[in-house]
Structure formats: structure tokens, C-alpha cells
PDB file of C-alpha atoms in Angstrom:
ATOM      1  CA  ASP A   1     -54.105 -25.893  -5.322  1.00 91.00           C
ATOM      2  CA  VAL A   2     -56.239 -28.095  -7.103  1.00 94.00           C
ATOM      3  CA  ALA A   3     -57.850 -30.872  -5.541  1.00 96.00           C
ATOM      4  CA  LEU A   4     -60.616 -33.822  -6.363  1.00 95.00           C
ATOM      5  CA  ASP A   5     -63.596 -34.475  -3.700  1.00 97.00           C
ATOM      6  CA  PRO A   6     -63.034 -38.530  -4.454  1.00 96.00           C
ATOM      7  CA  THR A   7     -66.814 -38.671  -3.361  1.00 96.00           C
ATOM      8  CA  THR A   8     -67.765 -36.862  -6.050  1.00 96.00           C
ATOM      9  CA  GLY A   9     -65.439 -35.580  -8.364  1.00 95.00           C
ATOM     10  CA  LYS A  10     -66.083 -32.330  -8.391  1.00 96.00           C
ATOM     11  CA  VAL A  11     -62.931 -29.461  -8.312  1.00 96.00           C
ATOM     12  CA  PHE A  12     -62.199 -27.354  -6.049  1.00 96.00           C
ATOM     13  CA  VAL A  13     -59.629 -24.553  -6.577  1.00 96.00           C
ATOM     14  CA  ALA A  14     -57.540 -22.566  -4.253  1.00 95.00           C
ATOM     15  CA  ASP A  15     -58.117 -18.733  -5.670  1.00 93.00           C
ATOM     16  CA  VAL A  16     -55.656 -17.452  -3.292  1.00 89.00           C
ATOM     17  CA  ALA A  17     -55.686 -13.513  -4.530  1.00 88.00           C
ATOM     18  CA  ALA A  18     -59.187 -13.738  -3.732  1.00 90.00           C
ATOM     19  CA  ARG A  19     -59.387 -15.309  -0.458  1.00 91.00           C
ATOM     20  CA  ARG A  20     -61.603 -18.448  -1.370  1.00 93.00           C
ATOM     21  CA  ILE A  21     -61.542 -21.902  -2.647  1.00 96.00           C
ATOM     22  CA  LEU A  22     -64.425 -21.930  -5.810  1.00 96.00           C
ATOM     23  CA  ARG A  23     -66.415 -25.968  -6.470  1.00 97.00           C
ATOM     24  CA  TYR A  24     -66.086 -26.357  -9.501  1.00 96.00           C
ATOM     25  CA  PRO A  25     -68.902 -29.355 -11.151  1.00 94.00           C
ATOM     26  CA  PRO A  26     -67.107 -32.117 -12.709  1.00 92.00           C
ATOM     27  CA  ALA A  27     -67.919 -31.500 -16.218  1.00 81.00           C
ATOM     28  CA  ALA A  28     -65.010 -28.777 -15.114  1.00 76.00           C
ATOM     29  CA  ILE A  29     -62.259 -30.886 -16.407  1.00 76.00           C
ATOM     30  CA  ARG A  30     -62.957 -31.624 -19.815  1.00 81.00           C
ATOM     31  CA  GLN A  31     -64.439 -28.051 -20.758  1.00 83.00           C
ATOM     32  CA  ASN A  32     -63.635 -24.780 -21.192  1.00 86.00           C
ATOM     33  CA  ASP A  33     -65.832 -21.796 -19.599  1.00 86.00           C
ATOM     34  CA  VAL A  34     -67.582 -23.665 -17.343  1.00 88.00           C
ATOM     35  CA  PRO A  35     -68.225 -21.338 -14.171  1.00 91.00           C
ATOM     36  CA  PRO A  36     -68.135 -22.057 -10.393  1.00 94.00           C
ATOM     37  CA  GLU A  37     -71.310 -23.808  -8.688  1.00 95.00           C
ATOM     38  CA  ALA A  38     -69.856 -22.328  -5.005  1.00 96.00           C
ATOM     39  CA  VAL A  39     -67.591 -21.032  -2.918  1.00 96.00           C
ATOM     40  CA  LEU A  40     -66.162 -21.400   0.598  1.00 95.00           C
ATOM     41  CA  GLY A  41     -64.010 -18.827   1.614  1.00 92.00           C
ATOM     42  CA  GLN A  42     -66.495 -15.695   0.512  1.00 91.00           C
ATOM     43  CA  SER A  43     -70.572 -15.554   0.887  1.00 89.00           C
ATOM     44  CA  ASP A  44     -70.030 -15.240  -2.712  1.00 88.00           C
ATOM     45  CA  LEU A  45     -68.949 -14.998  -5.586  1.00 88.00           C
ATOM     46  CA  LEU A  46     -68.566 -11.453  -6.327  1.00 87.00           C
ATOM     47  CA  ALA A  47     -67.379 -10.721  -2.082  1.00 84.00           C
ATOM     48  CA  ALA A  48     -63.464 -10.212  -1.226  1.00 79.00           C
ATOM     49  CA  ALA A  49     -63.817  -9.684   2.154  1.00 79.00           C
ATOM     50  CA  ASN A  50     -60.427 -10.100   4.071  1.00 79.00           C
ATOM     51  CA  ALA A  51     -61.885 -11.503   6.953  1.00 77.00           C
ATOM     52  CA  GLU A  52     -61.882 -14.526   9.504  1.00 79.00           C
ATOM     53  CA  GLY A  53     -63.919 -16.814  11.919  1.00 82.00           C
ATOM     54  CA  ARG A  54     -65.615 -20.153  10.684  1.00 87.00           C
ATOM     55  CA  ASN A  55     -66.146 -19.661   7.213  1.00 84.00           C
ATOM     56  CA  HIS A  56     -63.186 -17.371   6.409  1.00 85.00           C
ATOM     57  CA  PHE A  57     -59.786 -18.009   5.058  1.00 85.00           C
ATOM     58  CA  PRO A  58     -57.864 -14.688   4.037  1.00 85.00           C
ATOM     59  CA  THR A  59     -54.863 -17.048   3.177  1.00 89.00           C
ATOM     60  CA  VAL A  60     -54.844 -20.353   1.755  1.00 92.00           C
ATOM     61  CA  SER A  61     -51.721 -22.553   0.795  1.00 91.00           C
ATOM     62  CA  ALA A  62     -53.195 -25.933  -0.128  1.00 96.00           C
ATOM     63  CA  ILE A  63     -55.971 -27.692   0.065  1.00 98.00           C
ATOM     64  CA  ALA A  64     -56.764 -31.776   0.527  1.00 98.00           C
ATOM     65  CA  PHE A  65     -59.458 -33.863   0.458  1.00 97.00           C
ATOM     66  CA  SER A  66     -60.059 -37.082   2.697  1.00 97.00           C
ATOM     67  CA  PRO A  67     -61.277 -40.366   1.604  1.00 95.00           C
ATOM     68  CA  SER A  68     -65.047 -39.410   2.545  1.00 95.00           C
ATOM     69  CA  GLY A  69     -65.200 -36.257   0.800  1.00 96.00           C
ATOM     70  CA  ALA A  70     -64.350 -33.425   4.123  1.00 97.00           C
ATOM     71  CA  LEU A  71     -61.980 -30.575   2.715  1.00 98.00           C
ATOM     72  CA  PHE A  72     -58.995 -29.289   4.908  1.00 98.00           C
ATOM     73  CA  VAL A  73     -57.761 -25.981   4.118  1.00 97.00           C
ATOM     74  CA  CYS A  74     -54.552 -24.547   5.010  1.00 96.00           C
ATOM     75  CA  ASP A  75     -54.717 -20.871   6.520  1.00 95.00           C
ATOM     76  CA  HIS A  76     -50.842 -20.172   6.895  1.00 93.00           C
ATOM     77  CA  ALA A  77     -50.724 -16.416   7.975  1.00 92.00           C
ATOM     78  CA  ASN A  78     -53.912 -17.281  10.675  1.00 94.00           C
ATOM     79  CA  HIS A  79     -52.006 -21.003  11.643  1.00 96.00           C
ATOM     80  CA  ARG A  80     -54.569 -23.200  11.173  1.00 96.00           C
ATOM     81  CA  VAL A  81     -56.248 -25.796   8.573  1.00 97.00           C
ATOM     82  CA  MET A  82     -59.656 -25.868   8.922  1.00 97.00           C
ATOM     83  CA  ARG A  83     -61.778 -28.717   7.647  1.00 98.00           C
ATOM     84  CA  PHE A  84     -65.529 -28.884   5.651  1.00 97.00           C
ATOM     85  CA  ASP A  85     -67.338 -31.968   5.948  1.00 97.00           C
ATOM     86  CA  GLN A  86     -68.879 -32.779   2.873  1.00 96.00           C
ATOM     87  CA  ALA A  87     -67.771 -30.180   0.545  1.00 96.00           C
ATOM     88  CA  SER A  88     -69.371 -31.104  -2.567  1.00 97.00           C
ATOM     89  CA  SER A  89     -72.867 -30.048  -0.832  1.00 97.00           C
ATOM     90  CA  LEU A  90     -71.962 -26.595   0.530  1.00 97.00           C
ATOM     91  CA  THR A  91     -73.571 -23.830  -0.194  1.00 96.00           C
ATOM     92  CA  ASN A  92     -71.699 -20.657  -0.456  1.00 96.00           C
ATOM     93  CA  GLY A  93     -69.662 -19.049   2.149  1.00 94.00           C
ATOM     94  CA  ALA A  94     -70.327 -22.226   4.577  1.00 96.00           C
ATOM     95  CA  PRO A  95     -68.646 -22.396   7.898  1.00 96.00           C
ATOM     96  CA  ALA A  96     -65.652 -24.654   8.764  1.00 96.00           C
ATOM     97  CA  ASP A  97     -66.404 -27.978  10.996  1.00 97.00           C
ATOM     98  CA  ALA A  98     -63.290 -27.877  12.518  1.00 97.00           C
ATOM     99  CA  VAL A  99     -59.940 -26.708  13.129  1.00 97.00           C
ATOM    100  CA  PHE A 100     -56.946 -27.638  13.914  1.00 97.00           C
ATOM    101  CA  GLY A 101     -53.672 -25.636  15.506  1.00 97.00           C
ATOM    102  CA  GLN A 102     -55.909 -23.399  17.523  1.00 96.00           C
ATOM    103  CA  ALA A 103     -58.897 -23.982  20.124  1.00 95.00           C
ATOM    104  CA  ASP A 104     -61.028 -22.572  17.678  1.00 95.00           C
ATOM    105  CA  PHE A 105     -62.413 -20.130  15.209  1.00 93.00           C
ATOM    106  CA  ASN A 106     -61.850 -16.413  16.122  1.00 91.00           C
ATOM    107  CA  THR A 107     -57.648 -17.818  17.589  1.00 91.00           C
ATOM    108  CA  ASP A 108     -54.608 -17.088  15.330  1.00 93.00           C
ATOM    109  CA  THR A 109     -51.608 -17.411  17.630  1.00 95.00           C
ATOM    110  CA  SER A 110     -48.856 -19.542  16.462  1.00 96.00           C
ATOM    111  CA  GLY A 111     -47.359 -21.904  18.941  1.00 95.00           C
ATOM    112  CA  THR A 112     -44.809 -25.074  19.752  1.00 94.00           C
ATOM    113  CA  ASN A 113     -46.825 -27.388  21.576  1.00 95.00           C
ATOM    114  CA  LEU A 114     -48.637 -30.217  19.158  1.00 95.00           C
ATOM    115  CA  ALA A 115     -52.047 -28.062  19.412  1.00 97.00           C
ATOM    116  CA  LYS A 116     -50.371 -25.126  17.543  1.00 97.00           C
ATOM    117  CA  PHE A 117     -49.072 -24.882  14.132  1.00 96.00           C
ATOM    118  CA  ASP A 118     -46.350 -21.725  13.404  1.00 96.00           C
ATOM    119  CA  THR A 119     -47.172 -20.996   9.260  1.00 96.00           C
ATOM    120  CA  PRO A 120     -48.428 -24.376   8.173  1.00 96.00           C
ATOM    121  CA  ARG A 121     -47.691 -24.296   4.479  1.00 96.00           C
ATOM    122  CA  GLY A 122     -48.573 -27.872   3.283  1.00 96.00           C
ATOM    123  CA  ILE A 123     -51.525 -30.807   3.775  1.00 98.00           C
ATOM    124  CA  ALA A 124     -51.858 -34.098   2.338  1.00 97.00           C
ATOM    125  CA  VAL A 125     -54.918 -36.732   3.477  1.00 97.00           C
ATOM    126  CA  SER A 126     -53.726 -40.080   3.950  1.00 97.00           C
ATOM    127  CA  PRO A 127     -55.977 -43.154   2.813  1.00 96.00           C
ATOM    128  CA  ALA A 128     -56.886 -43.811   6.430  1.00 95.00           C
ATOM    129  CA  GLY A 129     -57.758 -40.362   6.571  1.00 96.00           C
ATOM    130  CA  SER A 130     -55.094 -39.183   8.993  1.00 97.00           C
ATOM    131  CA  LEU A 131     -54.078 -35.890   8.203  1.00 98.00           C
ATOM    132  CA  PHE A 132     -50.128 -34.309   7.727  1.00 98.00           C
ATOM    133  CA  VAL A 133     -49.409 -30.875   8.482  1.00 98.00           C
ATOM    134  CA  ALA A 134     -46.384 -29.109   6.305  1.00 97.00           C
ATOM    135  CA  ASP A 135     -45.461 -27.067   9.929  1.00 96.00           C
ATOM    136  CA  THR A 136     -43.548 -24.658   8.392  1.00 94.00           C
ATOM    137  CA  ALA A 137     -41.675 -22.028  10.847  1.00 94.00           C
ATOM    138  CA  ASN A 138     -41.414 -24.724  13.460  1.00 94.00           C
ATOM    139  CA  GLN A 139     -39.846 -26.445  11.237  1.00 93.00           C
ATOM    140  CA  ARG A 140     -41.614 -30.012  10.714  1.00 94.00           C
ATOM    141  CA  VAL A 141     -44.224 -32.417   9.873  1.00 96.00           C
ATOM    142  CA  LEU A 142     -47.747 -33.443  12.683  1.00 96.00           C
ATOM    143  CA  ARG A 143     -50.051 -36.270  12.146  1.00 97.00           C
ATOM    144  CA  PHE A 144     -53.476 -36.436  13.150  1.00 98.00           C
ATOM    145  CA  ASP A 145     -54.919 -39.572  12.584  1.00 97.00           C
ATOM    146  CA  ASN A 146     -59.015 -39.791  12.025  1.00 95.00           C
ATOM    147  CA  ALA A 147     -58.547 -36.224  11.155  1.00 96.00           C
ATOM    148  CA  GLU A 148     -61.845 -36.325   9.219  1.00 94.00           C
ATOM    149  CA  LEU A 149     -63.495 -36.996  13.145  1.00 94.00           C
ATOM    150  CA  ALA A 150     -61.445 -34.842  15.313  1.00 94.00           C
ATOM    151  CA  GLU A 151     -62.779 -32.054  17.157  1.00 94.00           C
ATOM    152  CA  SER A 152     -61.386 -28.582  16.732  1.00 95.00           C
ATOM    153  CA  GLY A 153     -58.101 -27.719  18.677  1.00 95.00           C
ATOM    154  CA  GLY A 154     -56.989 -31.610  19.175  1.00 95.00           C
ATOM    155  CA  ALA A 155     -52.889 -31.917  19.314  1.00 97.00           C
ATOM    156  CA  ALA A 156     -50.783 -34.158  16.820  1.00 97.00           C
ATOM    157  CA  ASN A 157     -50.653 -37.564  17.097  1.00 97.00           C
ATOM    158  CA  ALA A 158     -46.782 -37.446  15.564  1.00 94.00           C
ATOM    159  CA  VAL A 159     -43.920 -35.936  15.096  1.00 93.00           C
ATOM    160  CA  PHE A 160     -41.653 -35.406  12.465  1.00 91.00           C
ATOM    161  CA  GLY A 161     -38.531 -33.694  11.675  1.00 87.00           C
ATOM    162  CA  ALA A 162     -38.347 -33.043  15.723  1.00 68.00           C
ATOM    163  CA  PRO A 163     -34.896 -30.308  15.434  1.00 64.00           C
ATOM    164  CA  ALA A 164     -32.561 -32.304  18.865  1.00 66.00           C
ATOM    165  CA  ASP A 165     -31.851 -35.116  16.010  1.00 66.00           C
ATOM    166  CA  VAL A 166     -30.045 -33.759  12.788  1.00 70.00           C
ATOM    167  CA  ARG A 167     -30.630 -36.708  11.456  1.00 71.00           C
ATOM    168  CA  GLN A 168     -34.374 -36.416  11.113  1.00 75.00           C
ATOM    169  CA  ALA A 169     -34.302 -32.796  11.412  1.00 81.00           C
ATOM    170  CA  MET A 170     -36.153 -30.279   8.432  1.00 85.00           C
ATOM    171  CA  SER A 171     -35.888 -27.271   7.268  1.00 87.00           C
ATOM    172  CA  PHE A 172     -38.772 -25.456   6.363  1.00 90.00           C
ATOM    173  CA  PRO A 173     -40.917 -28.402   5.150  1.00 90.00           C
ATOM    174  CA  ASP A 174     -43.043 -26.440   2.701  1.00 91.00           C
ATOM    175  CA  GLY A 175     -45.136 -29.270   1.656  1.00 93.00           C
ATOM    176  CA  VAL A 176     -46.440 -32.758   2.102  1.00 95.00           C
ATOM    177  CA  ALA A 177     -48.022 -35.736   0.048  1.00 95.00           C
ATOM    178  CA  VAL A 178     -49.082 -39.352   1.479  1.00 95.00           C
ATOM    179  CA  ASP A 179     -49.000 -42.071  -1.854  1.00 94.00           C
ATOM    180  CA  THR A 180     -51.932 -44.939  -1.258  1.00 92.00           C
ATOM    181  CA  SER A 181     -49.574 -47.028   0.528  1.00 93.00           C
ATOM    182  CA  GLY A 182     -50.515 -43.986   3.505  1.00 90.00           C
ATOM    183  CA  ARG A 183     -45.895 -43.331   3.376  1.00 92.00           C
ATOM    184  CA  LEU A 184     -45.615 -39.872   3.884  1.00 91.00           C
ATOM    185  CA  TRP A 185     -42.855 -37.591   0.796  1.00 91.00           C
TER     186      TRP A 185
END
């Protein structure tokens, strides 16, 4: 996955096999062979640890930015989404500021309540700062309002695709998008 920080124009690339996010300067969009300026998820550009916790994510499936420059990283095998505030200025291996889908950074259990995920695969952030998560194995999409300010472990504010009603049911949603009007797709 690739995402642009709307506040700086820096380019973020999910390097899935190396379990990391690479950050490039804005000039990387127009030039070849521009080296990354920083890495998140690993201690440096040479590391490839398969670790968990506050500054590692072994299974990145999606990344997205909030309007104010917070980076959200979907770590599907750990059933969580991590938030990195001011991602464009963080140093190598910086820890996340908040986690969604888990009570803390050291838990990795799935669940079905509004504060848990089961294999989330896609994320998007609305212009108003709401985080949408494709909670794939739970066959739903969850919305977290004010995600840029939310504390770790909080419950979602809304659920879409509740399987109780066949007309609204989803079958393993894998991605989400939000348009400039805030509509979920």
C-alpha cells in the first residue's frame, strides 16, 4: 500500500515482506532511486525483526492518513490498527501513539465486540477524521469517530454490514474508501 501525508507530501510505502513502512521525501514522486529517509516498524533500514508491540507490525495490510498527518497502519494478524501521530517527523522505529482493536499494544486476540477486530484488512480515514476499518473475518466495517484523538482500546462508534439483516450483510470486506464528502465505499 502507498499513502501520502496531506500535511507534508511525504510518501509512505508499506513494505510488507520486510514488516515495515518506508518514508520518502516528496521529491521521490518525481525522481528515480530516492532513498527512504526513515522507517517505521523496524529499528533501522537494515532490520527485519518479526516482533510485536508498540513499534512493530509483522503483517501490514493497509495504511492511511488523517487530514492532520496521523498515519494509521492495519496489522491484520495482530487484529489491530496502530496510529502514529505526526508520522512525517518520526525517527526510525518510533512507537505508535494509539492502538484500535486491542486494549493495549501487547495483546493480539480477535473478538466480535465493538472494541475488537478479527483480521482487519483495509482502512480509510474520512475528511472529518473518522477511521473506517474493514473488519474482514467479522464481515463488517467499523467506524471510529475522532480517531486522531482517540485513546487506545476504545469501542467503535458505528458498525456497517451487521449480518443479522441479509440486505446489509457483507461477505469478508477487504477494503474501504471514503470520498471527499465523507461517504463510505
